Amino acid sequence: PPRPRAAPFWTGAAVIVAAIGLAFPLAGLALVVVILFDLLLVRHIAPLRRVLN
């Protein structure tokens, strides 16, 4: 099915991710690296976006 245009923000999931990032610093670092990879590379390089989406 197609993705909805306006997906809601999952506050509960964000709290869990933040707690894991604080409890386990390497997990938090990995999350930051993945988010930066997505923001800086995947969104701006079309072939990479097609492969990873």
mmCIF file with all atom_site columns, C-alpha atoms in Angstrom, residues 31-45 48-49:
data_model
loop_
_atom_site.group_PDB
_atom_site.id
_atom_site.type_symbol
_atom_site.label_atom_id
_atom_site.label_alt_id
_atom_site.label_comp_id
_atom_site.label_asym_id
_atom_site.label_entity_id
_atom_site.label_seq_id
_atom_site.pdbx_PDB_ins_code
_atom_site.Cartn_x
_atom_site.Cartn_y
_atom_site.Cartn_z
_atom_site.occupancy
_atom_site.B_iso_or_equiv
_atom_site.pdbx_formal_charge
_atom_site.auth_seq_id
_atom_site.auth_comp_id
_atom_site.auth_asym_id
_atom_site.auth_atom_id
_atom_site.pdbx_PDB_model_num
ATOM 1  C CA . LEU A 1 31 ? 21.664 5.914  15.698 1.00 0.00 ? 31 LEU A CA 1
ATOM 2  C CA . VAL A 1 32 ? 23.254 9.314  15.110 1.00 0.00 ? 32 VAL A CA 1
ATOM 3  C CA . VAL A 1 33 ? 25.474 7.897  12.342 1.00 0.00 ? 33 VAL A CA 1
ATOM 4  C CA . VAL A 1 34 ? 22.493 6.294  10.584 1.00 0.00 ? 34 VAL A CA 1
ATOM 5  C CA . ILE A 1 35 ? 20.433 9.488  10.817 1.00 0.00 ? 35 ILE A CA 1
ATOM 6  C CA . LEU A 1 36 ? 23.308 11.577 9.440  1.00 0.00 ? 36 LEU A CA 1
ATOM 7  C CA . PHE A 1 37 ? 23.863 9.040  6.640  1.00 0.00 ? 37 PHE A CA 1
ATOM 8  C CA . ASP A 1 38 ? 20.206 9.348  5.697  1.00 0.00 ? 38 ASP A CA 1
ATOM 9  C CA . LEU A 1 39 ? 20.115 13.147 5.895  1.00 0.00 ? 39 LEU A CA 1
ATOM 10 C CA . LEU A 1 40 ? 23.401 13.835 4.119  1.00 0.00 ? 40 LEU A CA 1
ATOM 11 C CA . LEU A 1 41 ? 23.686 11.077 1.509  1.00 0.00 ? 41 LEU A CA 1
ATOM 12 C CA . VAL A 1 42 ? 20.541 9.066  0.878  1.00 0.00 ? 42 VAL A CA 1
ATOM 13 C CA . ARG A 1 43 ? 18.196 12.013 0.417  1.00 0.00 ? 43 ARG A CA 1
ATOM 14 C CA . HIS A 1 44 ? 20.472 13.793 -2.052 1.00 0.00 ? 44 HIS A CA 1
ATOM 15 C CA . ILE A 1 45 ? 21.744 10.924 -4.220 1.00 0.00 ? 45 ILE A CA 1
ATOM 16 C CA . LEU A 1 48 ? 21.263 5.496  -3.560 1.00 0.00 ? 48 LEU A CA 1
ATOM 17 C CA . ARG A 1 49 ? 17.754 6.567  -2.556 1.00 0.00 ? 49 ARG A CA 1
#
